[in-house]
XYZ file of C-alpha atoms in Angstrom:
303
model
C -0.017 0.149 0.396
C 1.439 3.388 -1.053
C 1.072 6.169 1.931
C 0.102 9.803 0.489
C 0.635 12.967 1.697
C -1.520 15.665 1.256
C 1.847 19.888 1.773
C -0.302 22.024 3.698
C -0.127 25.478 1.868
C 2.983 26.854 4.051
C 4.897 23.434 2.456
C 3.802 24.222 -0.839
C 5.208 28.176 -0.540
C 8.276 26.449 1.118
C 9.162 23.367 -1.448
C 9.122 26.557 -3.874
C 11.677 28.850 -1.687
C 13.575 25.710 -2.197
C 13.427 25.012 -5.437
C 14.633 29.005 -6.544
C 17.230 28.185 -3.870
C 18.741 25.334 -5.465
C 18.282 26.500 -9.228
C 20.173 30.016 -8.516
C 23.225 27.791 -6.794
C 23.177 25.483 -9.409
C 23.158 27.622 -12.467
C 24.033 31.367 -11.017
C 28.202 32.086 -9.992
C 28.776 33.942 -7.123
C 24.374 34.461 -5.764
C 24.079 36.069 -2.114
C 21.695 36.500 0.346
C 20.117 40.160 1.384
C 19.751 39.486 5.104
C 18.592 42.638 7.266
C 17.421 40.849 10.495
C 14.243 42.158 9.680
C 11.522 39.713 9.584
C 11.240 38.385 5.580
C 15.053 38.005 4.831
C 15.072 36.072 8.393
C 12.889 33.473 7.370
C 14.490 33.661 3.603
C 17.571 32.520 5.392
C 15.545 29.933 7.207
C 14.245 28.505 4.197
C 17.815 28.619 2.234
C 19.545 26.665 5.575
C 16.815 24.201 5.180
C 16.897 23.846 0.964
C 21.405 23.378 1.408
C 20.869 21.112 5.018
C 22.802 19.344 6.068
C 25.651 21.378 4.240
C 26.478 25.092 5.043
C 24.764 28.526 3.030
C 27.073 28.230 0.032
C 26.000 32.062 -0.587
C 27.527 34.993 1.496
C 25.410 36.871 2.912
C 25.033 40.871 2.662
C 23.932 43.933 4.593
C 22.923 47.503 3.645
C 23.948 49.661 6.723
C 22.361 52.130 6.729
C 23.927 53.383 9.729
C 20.669 54.463 11.859
C 19.548 50.347 11.622
C 18.492 49.771 15.705
C 20.477 48.171 17.525
C 18.421 45.489 18.904
C 18.087 43.802 15.238
C 21.967 44.879 14.356
C 23.172 42.463 17.038
C 20.012 39.785 15.982
C 21.983 39.536 12.861
C 25.829 39.110 14.354
C 24.292 36.319 16.212
C 22.662 35.012 14.452
C 26.172 35.508 11.362
C 27.519 33.826 14.586
C 25.206 30.401 15.070
C 25.491 29.933 11.203
C 28.690 30.099 10.493
C 27.716 32.748 8.092
C 30.147 35.170 5.784
C 29.065 38.672 6.216
C 29.639 41.060 3.822
C 28.285 45.181 5.220
C 27.722 47.638 2.113
C 27.640 51.390 4.492
C 25.923 54.297 3.135
C 28.785 56.143 5.695
C 31.217 54.936 3.047
C 29.333 56.571 0.432
C 29.133 59.681 2.598
C 32.397 60.015 3.279
C 33.297 59.260 -0.357
C 31.097 61.805 -1.946
C 28.736 59.421 -4.294
C 25.821 60.741 -2.577
C 24.733 63.380 -0.303
C 23.232 63.548 2.851
C 20.435 64.474 3.429
C 19.368 67.482 6.029
C 17.089 68.532 7.749
C 14.454 67.196 10.479
C 12.699 65.084 8.367
C 16.271 63.824 6.837
C 16.535 59.657 6.189
C 19.711 57.641 5.097
C 16.620 55.429 3.740
C 16.937 56.405 0.432
C 21.537 56.314 0.064
C 21.188 52.526 -0.200
C 20.492 52.165 -3.225
C 23.945 53.020 -3.970
C 25.899 51.275 -1.592
C 23.421 48.664 -2.992
C 24.979 48.865 -5.844
C 28.577 49.493 -4.871
C 28.603 45.734 -2.732
C 27.009 44.037 -5.903
C 29.347 45.170 -8.459
C 32.152 44.880 -6.025
C 31.592 41.568 -5.409
C 30.603 40.423 -8.517
C 27.850 39.285 -7.460
C 25.320 37.503 -10.112
C 21.588 37.373 -8.522
C 20.823 38.269 -5.337
C 18.204 36.984 -2.969
C 15.430 39.598 -1.792
C 12.461 38.835 1.089
C 10.295 40.722 -0.907
C 7.052 39.861 -0.923
C 3.660 40.824 -3.905
C 1.856 41.993 -1.184
C 3.131 44.316 0.151
C 2.832 47.214 -1.960
C 1.882 47.310 -5.785
C 5.686 48.398 -7.358
C 5.896 45.314 -6.038
C 3.470 43.296 -6.938
C 4.388 43.500 -10.932
C 7.364 42.188 -9.705
C 8.336 38.339 -11.026
C 10.582 36.090 -8.716
C 13.530 36.481 -11.011
C 14.073 40.005 -11.867
C 16.839 41.393 -14.251
C 18.840 44.599 -14.276
C 20.846 45.684 -16.444
C 24.701 47.151 -16.025
C 23.545 49.984 -14.100
C 21.413 48.184 -11.510
C 17.783 49.702 -13.216
C 14.981 47.396 -13.426
C 12.132 47.322 -16.092
C 8.767 47.144 -15.246
C 8.400 46.022 -19.458
C 10.090 43.951 -19.872
C 9.981 41.116 -17.811
C 11.148 37.282 -18.799
C 7.827 34.717 -18.769
C 8.270 32.980 -15.954
C 5.739 29.956 -17.478
C 5.920 26.602 -14.871
C 8.091 27.960 -12.869
C 11.273 27.861 -15.501
C 13.170 30.332 -14.279
C 15.824 32.946 -16.954
C 18.591 33.724 -14.810
C 21.059 34.615 -17.952
C 22.188 38.158 -17.743
C 26.071 39.204 -19.324
C 28.604 40.690 -17.615
C 27.992 43.816 -15.211
C 24.068 42.516 -15.686
C 22.780 40.364 -12.256
C 19.725 39.131 -11.370
C 17.447 40.425 -8.635
C 15.709 36.833 -7.279
C 13.173 36.623 -4.627
C 12.239 33.320 -2.906
C 8.961 34.233 -1.137
C 7.023 36.169 -3.953
C 3.918 34.436 -2.998
C 4.320 34.676 0.106
C 1.352 36.926 2.785
C 2.717 38.284 6.205
C 0.046 36.326 7.485
C 2.038 33.318 5.954
C 5.606 34.513 7.167
C 4.354 35.052 10.826
C 2.778 31.159 10.978
C 5.524 30.020 9.187
C 8.056 31.680 12.245
C 5.444 30.472 14.486
C 5.288 26.642 13.365
C 9.261 26.463 13.045
C 10.069 28.582 15.892
C 12.021 31.225 14.041
C 14.109 33.993 16.668
C 13.341 37.433 15.208
C 15.083 40.285 17.281
C 12.514 41.650 20.850
C 11.428 44.096 18.486
C 8.437 42.129 16.684
C 7.137 41.690 19.546
C 5.175 44.091 22.057
C 7.564 46.218 24.441
C 7.342 49.628 26.489
C 9.390 52.185 24.025
C 8.972 56.453 24.294
C 7.181 56.907 20.449
C 6.082 59.882 19.274
C 3.621 60.451 17.109
C 3.933 61.972 14.008
C 1.897 62.250 10.365
C -0.233 59.798 11.579
C 2.444 56.477 12.610
C 4.800 56.188 15.521
C 8.288 56.478 15.048
C 10.045 55.666 18.153
C 12.337 57.835 20.155
C 15.827 56.863 18.732
C 19.245 58.408 19.001
C 18.900 58.848 15.513
C 15.439 61.052 15.523
C 15.208 64.354 15.501
C 11.625 66.159 17.691
C 10.414 68.476 15.944
C 8.731 71.446 17.428
C 5.131 70.286 18.963
C 6.695 66.805 19.285
C 5.402 64.950 22.589
C 7.030 61.852 23.396
C 5.322 59.019 25.638
C 5.400 55.513 26.082
C 3.445 53.103 24.719
C 3.553 49.765 24.356
C 4.149 48.017 21.149
C 6.075 46.060 18.398
C 7.500 46.526 14.600
C 5.594 45.158 11.611
C 9.133 45.582 9.345
C 11.607 46.771 9.995
C 14.478 49.675 8.313
C 15.704 52.583 8.649
C 15.003 53.780 12.711
C 13.752 57.462 11.070
C 11.167 56.459 8.631
C 10.096 52.572 10.817
C 6.772 53.410 12.439
C 5.303 50.984 14.962
C 1.807 49.207 15.716
C 0.214 49.847 19.510
C -0.144 45.641 20.263
C -0.160 43.731 23.125
C 1.066 41.300 20.948
C 3.594 39.124 22.937
C 4.279 35.283 21.079
C 4.164 34.948 17.190
C 0.981 33.075 18.206
C -0.724 36.784 18.973
C 1.019 38.205 16.478
C -0.862 35.650 13.962
C -4.101 36.671 14.808
C -3.411 40.102 15.007
C -2.303 39.728 10.942
C -5.022 37.985 10.284
C -7.572 40.858 11.165
C -5.269 43.350 9.650
C -6.763 45.062 6.670
C -3.527 47.293 5.871
C 0.422 45.683 4.556
C 2.638 46.685 6.820
C 4.534 48.967 4.779
C 1.957 50.879 3.944
C 0.934 51.011 7.404
C 4.468 51.858 9.696
C 6.646 53.254 6.401
C 7.820 56.867 5.932
C 9.593 56.284 3.160
C 6.831 54.850 1.245
C 4.406 57.981 1.291
C 6.526 59.753 -0.868
C 4.164 59.620 -3.600
C 2.167 57.240 -5.472
C 4.616 55.451 -7.549
C 7.656 56.317 -5.078
C 8.273 52.454 -4.861
C 8.534 52.174 -8.372
C 10.652 55.286 -8.876
C 13.123 53.556 -6.784
C 12.855 50.393 -7.887
C 13.527 51.875 -11.428
C 16.866 52.948 -10.208
C 17.929 49.962 -8.218
C 16.502 49.757 -5.404
C 14.718 46.415 -3.893
């Protein structure tokens, strides 16, 4: 008698991501995985480790560091790299500021977030990466919903949404000439709820700021910003303590948090299931530049 097994929705998503990781490792020279310590990159790394187990992850991880990250996230990044014995490459925005390749913004609303594109492209070029894995998901916002799993980037790192390659029957085309590269998104078909359900079921560790905790915040433009050393207080700002958690993590100057009592992965799953606004739409000030703000940034080379 032959036993049959029915794969769950998450099993199928994981299997798809495993296939993508193995496809890139087998067909592309010098891939790398973008790892910031944020939840999507943590899940992506977890799946990559499963894809190649018991062998180690066969490519380095790279972090584009604005220099204005949450301390808890950097500590988690370093602990994870040490625990999994990974090669970490850090491409720092500060190096590009010092070299005059970018000009740092000034003023009370200044952020280094947009400057990451130059540091990302420099890191890819200097290390001659043929493919770079990113944790972007199609449910995050409109521009990312247009993205293919294998995203071709030209010699300037630019993305053309009107010139994407077909991916029929999960057949991927990673061909590129020297100087060009491929961005690869193994979690494209996952949702925020899928991510958190997977984190709960796999018991994946995350930086503590993803769970409810007390923190001093400032309300600005309908968002709660953490009152860190990177935030410039404006006239009228009134910092106060609240119980919050972060749905997404990025540059501390433009990443907001939400009031929440969800202190466990199971509680977060329940909270996310009831949410009606994406995490980037609710808590990322850099996505509020314009209706097409993210698409414009992606065309320039951002993820």
